[in-house]
Tab-separated table of C-alpha atoms in Angstrom:
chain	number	residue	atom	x	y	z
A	196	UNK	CA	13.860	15.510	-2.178
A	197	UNK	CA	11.386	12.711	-1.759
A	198	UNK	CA	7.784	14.214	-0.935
A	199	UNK	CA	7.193	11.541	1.714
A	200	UNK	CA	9.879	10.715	4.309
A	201	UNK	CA	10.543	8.077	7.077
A	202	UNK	CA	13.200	7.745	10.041
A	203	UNK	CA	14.852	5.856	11.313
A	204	UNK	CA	14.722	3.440	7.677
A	205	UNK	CA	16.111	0.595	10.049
A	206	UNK	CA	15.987	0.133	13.734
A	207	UNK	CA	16.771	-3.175	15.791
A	208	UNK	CA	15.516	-3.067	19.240
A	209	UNK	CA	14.328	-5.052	22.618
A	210	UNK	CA	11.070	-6.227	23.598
A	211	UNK	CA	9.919	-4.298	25.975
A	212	UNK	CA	10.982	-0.683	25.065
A	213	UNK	CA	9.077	1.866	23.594
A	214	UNK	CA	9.833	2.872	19.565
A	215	UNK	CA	8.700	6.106	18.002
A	216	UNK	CA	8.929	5.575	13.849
A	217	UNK	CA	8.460	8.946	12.643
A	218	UNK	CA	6.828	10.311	9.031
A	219	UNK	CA	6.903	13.565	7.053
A	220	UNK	CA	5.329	15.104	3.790
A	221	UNK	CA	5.887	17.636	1.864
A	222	UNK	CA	2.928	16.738	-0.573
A	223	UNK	CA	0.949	19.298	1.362
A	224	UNK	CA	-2.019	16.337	2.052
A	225	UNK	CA	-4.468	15.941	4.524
A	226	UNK	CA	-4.892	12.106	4.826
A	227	UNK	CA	-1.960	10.175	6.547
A	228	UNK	CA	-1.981	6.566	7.284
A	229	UNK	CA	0.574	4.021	8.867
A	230	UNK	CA	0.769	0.487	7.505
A	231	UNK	CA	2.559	-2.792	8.182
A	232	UNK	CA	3.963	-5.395	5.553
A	233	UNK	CA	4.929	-9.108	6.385
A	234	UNK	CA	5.863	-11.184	4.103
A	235	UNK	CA	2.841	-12.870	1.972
A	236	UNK	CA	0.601	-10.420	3.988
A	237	UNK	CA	0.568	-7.638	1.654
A	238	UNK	CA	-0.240	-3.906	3.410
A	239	UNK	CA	-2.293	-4.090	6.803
A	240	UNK	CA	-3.707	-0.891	7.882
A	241	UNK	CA	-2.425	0.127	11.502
A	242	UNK	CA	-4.216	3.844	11.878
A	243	UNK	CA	-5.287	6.626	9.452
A	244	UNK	CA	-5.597	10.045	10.242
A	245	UNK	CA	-8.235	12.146	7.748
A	246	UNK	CA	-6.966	15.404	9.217
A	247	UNK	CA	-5.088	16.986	12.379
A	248	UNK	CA	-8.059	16.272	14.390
A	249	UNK	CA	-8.884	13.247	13.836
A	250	UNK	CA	-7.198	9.654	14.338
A	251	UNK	CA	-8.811	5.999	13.248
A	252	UNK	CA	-8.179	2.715	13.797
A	253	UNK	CA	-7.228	0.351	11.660
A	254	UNK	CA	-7.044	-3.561	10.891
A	255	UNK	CA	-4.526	-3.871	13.532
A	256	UNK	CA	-4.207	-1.152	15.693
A	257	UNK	CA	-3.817	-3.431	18.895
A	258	UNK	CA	0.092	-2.614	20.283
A	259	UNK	CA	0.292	0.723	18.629
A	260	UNK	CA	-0.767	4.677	18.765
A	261	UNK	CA	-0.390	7.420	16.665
A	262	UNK	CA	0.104	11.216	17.314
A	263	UNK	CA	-0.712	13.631	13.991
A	264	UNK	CA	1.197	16.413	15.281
A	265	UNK	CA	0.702	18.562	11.947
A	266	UNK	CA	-0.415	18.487	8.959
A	267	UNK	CA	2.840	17.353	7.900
A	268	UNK	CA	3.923	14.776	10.460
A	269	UNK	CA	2.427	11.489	12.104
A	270	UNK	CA	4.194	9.441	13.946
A	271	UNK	CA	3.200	5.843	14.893
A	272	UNK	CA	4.731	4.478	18.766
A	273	UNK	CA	5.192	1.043	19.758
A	274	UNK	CA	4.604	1.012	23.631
A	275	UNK	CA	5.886	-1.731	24.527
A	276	UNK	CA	7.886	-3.479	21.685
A	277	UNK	CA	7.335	-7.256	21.009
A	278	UNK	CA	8.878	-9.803	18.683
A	279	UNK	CA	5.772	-10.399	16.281
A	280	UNK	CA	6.212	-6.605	15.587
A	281	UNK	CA	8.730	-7.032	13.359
A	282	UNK	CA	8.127	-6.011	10.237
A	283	UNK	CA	8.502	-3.791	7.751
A	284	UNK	CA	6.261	0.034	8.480
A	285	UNK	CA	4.943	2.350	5.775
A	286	UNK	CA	3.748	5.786	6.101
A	287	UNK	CA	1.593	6.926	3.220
A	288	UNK	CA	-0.120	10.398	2.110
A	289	UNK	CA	-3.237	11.341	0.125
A	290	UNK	CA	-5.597	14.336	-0.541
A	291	UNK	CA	-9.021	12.960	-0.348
A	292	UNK	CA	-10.803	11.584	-2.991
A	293	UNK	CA	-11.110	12.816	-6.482
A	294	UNK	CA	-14.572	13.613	-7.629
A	295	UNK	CA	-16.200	9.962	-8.110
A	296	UNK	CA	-13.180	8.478	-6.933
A	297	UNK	CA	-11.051	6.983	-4.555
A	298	UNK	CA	-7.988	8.747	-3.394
A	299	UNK	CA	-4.432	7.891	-4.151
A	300	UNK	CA	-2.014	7.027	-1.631
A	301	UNK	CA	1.462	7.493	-1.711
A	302	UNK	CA	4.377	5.620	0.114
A	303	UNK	CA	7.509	6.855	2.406
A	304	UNK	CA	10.472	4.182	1.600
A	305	UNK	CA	9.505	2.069	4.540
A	306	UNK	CA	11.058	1.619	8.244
A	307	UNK	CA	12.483	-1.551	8.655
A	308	UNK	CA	11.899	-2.923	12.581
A	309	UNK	CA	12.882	-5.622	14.122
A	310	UNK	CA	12.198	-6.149	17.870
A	311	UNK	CA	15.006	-8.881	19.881
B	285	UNK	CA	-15.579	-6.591	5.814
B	286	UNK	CA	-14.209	-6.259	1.975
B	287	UNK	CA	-11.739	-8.821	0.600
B	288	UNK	CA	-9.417	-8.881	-2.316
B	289	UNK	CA	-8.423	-12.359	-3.748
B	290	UNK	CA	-4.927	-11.526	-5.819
B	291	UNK	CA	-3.315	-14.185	-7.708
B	292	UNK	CA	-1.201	-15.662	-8.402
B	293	UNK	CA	0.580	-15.166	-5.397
B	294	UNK	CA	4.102	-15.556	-7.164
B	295	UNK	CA	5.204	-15.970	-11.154
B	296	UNK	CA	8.370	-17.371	-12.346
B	297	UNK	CA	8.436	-15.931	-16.154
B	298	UNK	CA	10.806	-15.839	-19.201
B	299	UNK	CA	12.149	-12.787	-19.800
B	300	UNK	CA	10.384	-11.626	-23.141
B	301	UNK	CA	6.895	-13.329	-21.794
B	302	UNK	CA	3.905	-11.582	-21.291
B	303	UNK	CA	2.512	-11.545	-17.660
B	304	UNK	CA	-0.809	-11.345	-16.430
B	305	UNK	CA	-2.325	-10.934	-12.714
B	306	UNK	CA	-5.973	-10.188	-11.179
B	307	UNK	CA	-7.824	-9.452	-8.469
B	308	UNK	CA	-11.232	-10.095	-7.487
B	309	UNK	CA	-13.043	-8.402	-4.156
B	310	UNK	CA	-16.062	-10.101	-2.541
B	311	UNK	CA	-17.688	-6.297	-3.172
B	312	UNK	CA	-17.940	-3.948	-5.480
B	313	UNK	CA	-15.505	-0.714	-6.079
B	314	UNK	CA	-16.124	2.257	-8.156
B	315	UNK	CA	-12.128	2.481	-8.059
B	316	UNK	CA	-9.082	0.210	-8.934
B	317	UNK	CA	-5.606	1.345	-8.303
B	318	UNK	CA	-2.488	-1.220	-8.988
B	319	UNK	CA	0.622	-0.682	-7.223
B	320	UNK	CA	4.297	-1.650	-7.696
B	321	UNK	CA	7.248	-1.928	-5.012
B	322	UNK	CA	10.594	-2.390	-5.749
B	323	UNK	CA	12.937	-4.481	-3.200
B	324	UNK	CA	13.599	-1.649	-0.364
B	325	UNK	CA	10.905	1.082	-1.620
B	326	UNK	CA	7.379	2.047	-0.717
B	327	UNK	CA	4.774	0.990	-3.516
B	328	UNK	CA	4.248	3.576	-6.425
B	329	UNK	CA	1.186	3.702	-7.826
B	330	UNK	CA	0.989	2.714	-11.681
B	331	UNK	CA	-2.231	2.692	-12.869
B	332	UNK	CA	-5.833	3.749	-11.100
B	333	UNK	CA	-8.448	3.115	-13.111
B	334	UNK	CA	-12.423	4.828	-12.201
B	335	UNK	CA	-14.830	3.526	-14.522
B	336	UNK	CA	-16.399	-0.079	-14.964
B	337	UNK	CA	-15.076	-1.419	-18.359
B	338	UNK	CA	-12.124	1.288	-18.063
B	339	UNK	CA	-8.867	0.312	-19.825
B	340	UNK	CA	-5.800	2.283	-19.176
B	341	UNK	CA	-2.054	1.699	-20.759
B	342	UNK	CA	1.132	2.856	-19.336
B	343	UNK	CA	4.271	2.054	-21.558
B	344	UNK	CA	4.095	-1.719	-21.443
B	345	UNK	CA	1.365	-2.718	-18.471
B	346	UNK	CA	-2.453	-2.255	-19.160
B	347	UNK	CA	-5.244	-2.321	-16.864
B	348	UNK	CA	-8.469	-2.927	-16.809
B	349	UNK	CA	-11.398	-2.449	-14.664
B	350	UNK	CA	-13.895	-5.334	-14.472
B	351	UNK	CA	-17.592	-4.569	-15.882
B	352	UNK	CA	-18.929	-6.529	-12.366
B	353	UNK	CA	-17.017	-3.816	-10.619
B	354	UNK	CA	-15.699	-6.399	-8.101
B	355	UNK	CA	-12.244	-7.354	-10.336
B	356	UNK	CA	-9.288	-6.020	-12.303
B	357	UNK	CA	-6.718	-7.075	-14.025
B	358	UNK	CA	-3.382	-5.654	-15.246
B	359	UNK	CA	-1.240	-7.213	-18.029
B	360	UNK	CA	2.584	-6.410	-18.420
B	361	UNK	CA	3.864	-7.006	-22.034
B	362	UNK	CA	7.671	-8.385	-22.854
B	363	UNK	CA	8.685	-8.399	-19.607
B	364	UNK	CA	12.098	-7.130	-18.750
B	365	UNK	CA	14.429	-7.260	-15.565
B	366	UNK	CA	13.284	-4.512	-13.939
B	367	UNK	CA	9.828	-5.334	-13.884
B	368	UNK	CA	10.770	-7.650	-11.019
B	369	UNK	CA	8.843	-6.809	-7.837
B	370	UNK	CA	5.528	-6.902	-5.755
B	371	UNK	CA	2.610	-5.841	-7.866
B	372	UNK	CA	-0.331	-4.863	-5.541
B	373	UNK	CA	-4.052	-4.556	-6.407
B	374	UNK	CA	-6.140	-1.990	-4.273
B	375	UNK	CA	-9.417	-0.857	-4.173
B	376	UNK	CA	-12.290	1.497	-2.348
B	377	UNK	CA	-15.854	2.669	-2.341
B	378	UNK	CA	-16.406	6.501	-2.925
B	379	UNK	CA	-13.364	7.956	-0.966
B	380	UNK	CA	-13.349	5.169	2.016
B	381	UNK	CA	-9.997	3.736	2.724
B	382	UNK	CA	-8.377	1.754	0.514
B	383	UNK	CA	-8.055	-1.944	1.000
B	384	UNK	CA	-4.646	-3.706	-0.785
B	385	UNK	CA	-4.847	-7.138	-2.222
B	386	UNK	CA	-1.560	-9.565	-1.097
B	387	UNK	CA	0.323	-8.660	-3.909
B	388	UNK	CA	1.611	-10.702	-6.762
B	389	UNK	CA	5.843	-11.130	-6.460
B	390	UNK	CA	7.384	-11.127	-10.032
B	391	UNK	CA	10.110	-12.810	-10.568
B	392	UNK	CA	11.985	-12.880	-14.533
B	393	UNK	CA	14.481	-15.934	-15.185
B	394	UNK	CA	17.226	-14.522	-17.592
């Protein structure tokens, strides 16, 4: 079973509504983070959460929110969908930094949005 | 804020040819990390590298961090098909978050 999961792994919707893209680990980390990809835009960081308690903003937070319901799970929402949020969404895990080091992050399979 | 300059953007390569790709940030990093993602997948981390003049192997790609500290390189040898893909640069400063270059898109003509 993959250690980091996503759902839905497509979902075509309206502006206007409200989207919920949802991520689990298994990897037992502490650090979660939510990013976007367009293409030639490489990874842009939408929130990061260091631990249950505590949520962060990212490059682009603007349009989105985040809710770290457990250790395990954080889930990004789009309020209020628009077109230029299209894209593709990946959740990713890590457990802190390694002694003189950065921490490694690894990647659900991606949520593919598009928003009508 | 910290930048990372990745080129080239996009290679068209012979398959058999050796590739190679960089990344330079307008600050220094005490670690390197280089990412590939496959068409449909998350990226998947292939080398990170934690010490200036650090060079790491893994099967056929090589990295290397720069002795500035502020650029990296990673080399693939006699390329094959399924080295096809994104390959990503990333970077940070003692544990902060890690900041992703634009990635470099692969692509092997038979």
């Amino acid at each position: 079973d993959a250690d980091v999961t996503q759902t839905p792994r497509n979902r075509i919707t309206k502006t206007g509504k409200r989207i919920m893209l949802e991520c689990s680990q298994t990897k037992g980390h502490d650090r979660m983070y939510w990013y976007r990809q367009d293409p030639g835009l490489g990874l842009q960081l939408i929130y990061y959460s260091f631990d249950v308690k505590d949520i962060n903003k990212g490059e682009i937070s603007d349009g989105y929110s985040v809710s770290r319901q457990a250790q395990a799970k954080f889930s990004l929402s789009l309020e209020s969908a628009i077109p230029n949020q299209t894209a593709l969404y990946f959740c990713a895990t890590s457990d802190g930094p390694r002694t003189g080091g950065a921490d490694t992050q690894y990647f659900g399979p991606g949520t593919r949005l598009t928003v009508l | 804020g910290q930048q990372l300059n990745q080129s080239p953007q996009s290679m068209f390569i012979q398959e058999g040819e050796d590739v190679s790709m960089n990344c330079t940030s307008s600050s220094i990093f005490n670690t390197w990390l280089w990412y590939k993602q496959e068409p449909g997948e998350g990226p998947v981390l292939l080398i990170a590298l934690y010490k200036a003049g650090e060079l790491t192997s893994n099967g056929r790609l090589t990295a290397q961090f720069g002795i500035t500290r502020k650029d990296s390189f990673l080399n693939i040898s006699a390329s094959i098909p399924s080295d096809v893909g994104i390959y990503f640069c990333a970077g940070s400063w003692w544990g902060d978050k890690i900041i992703f270059g634009k990635g470099t898109r692969l692509h092997i003509l038979p």
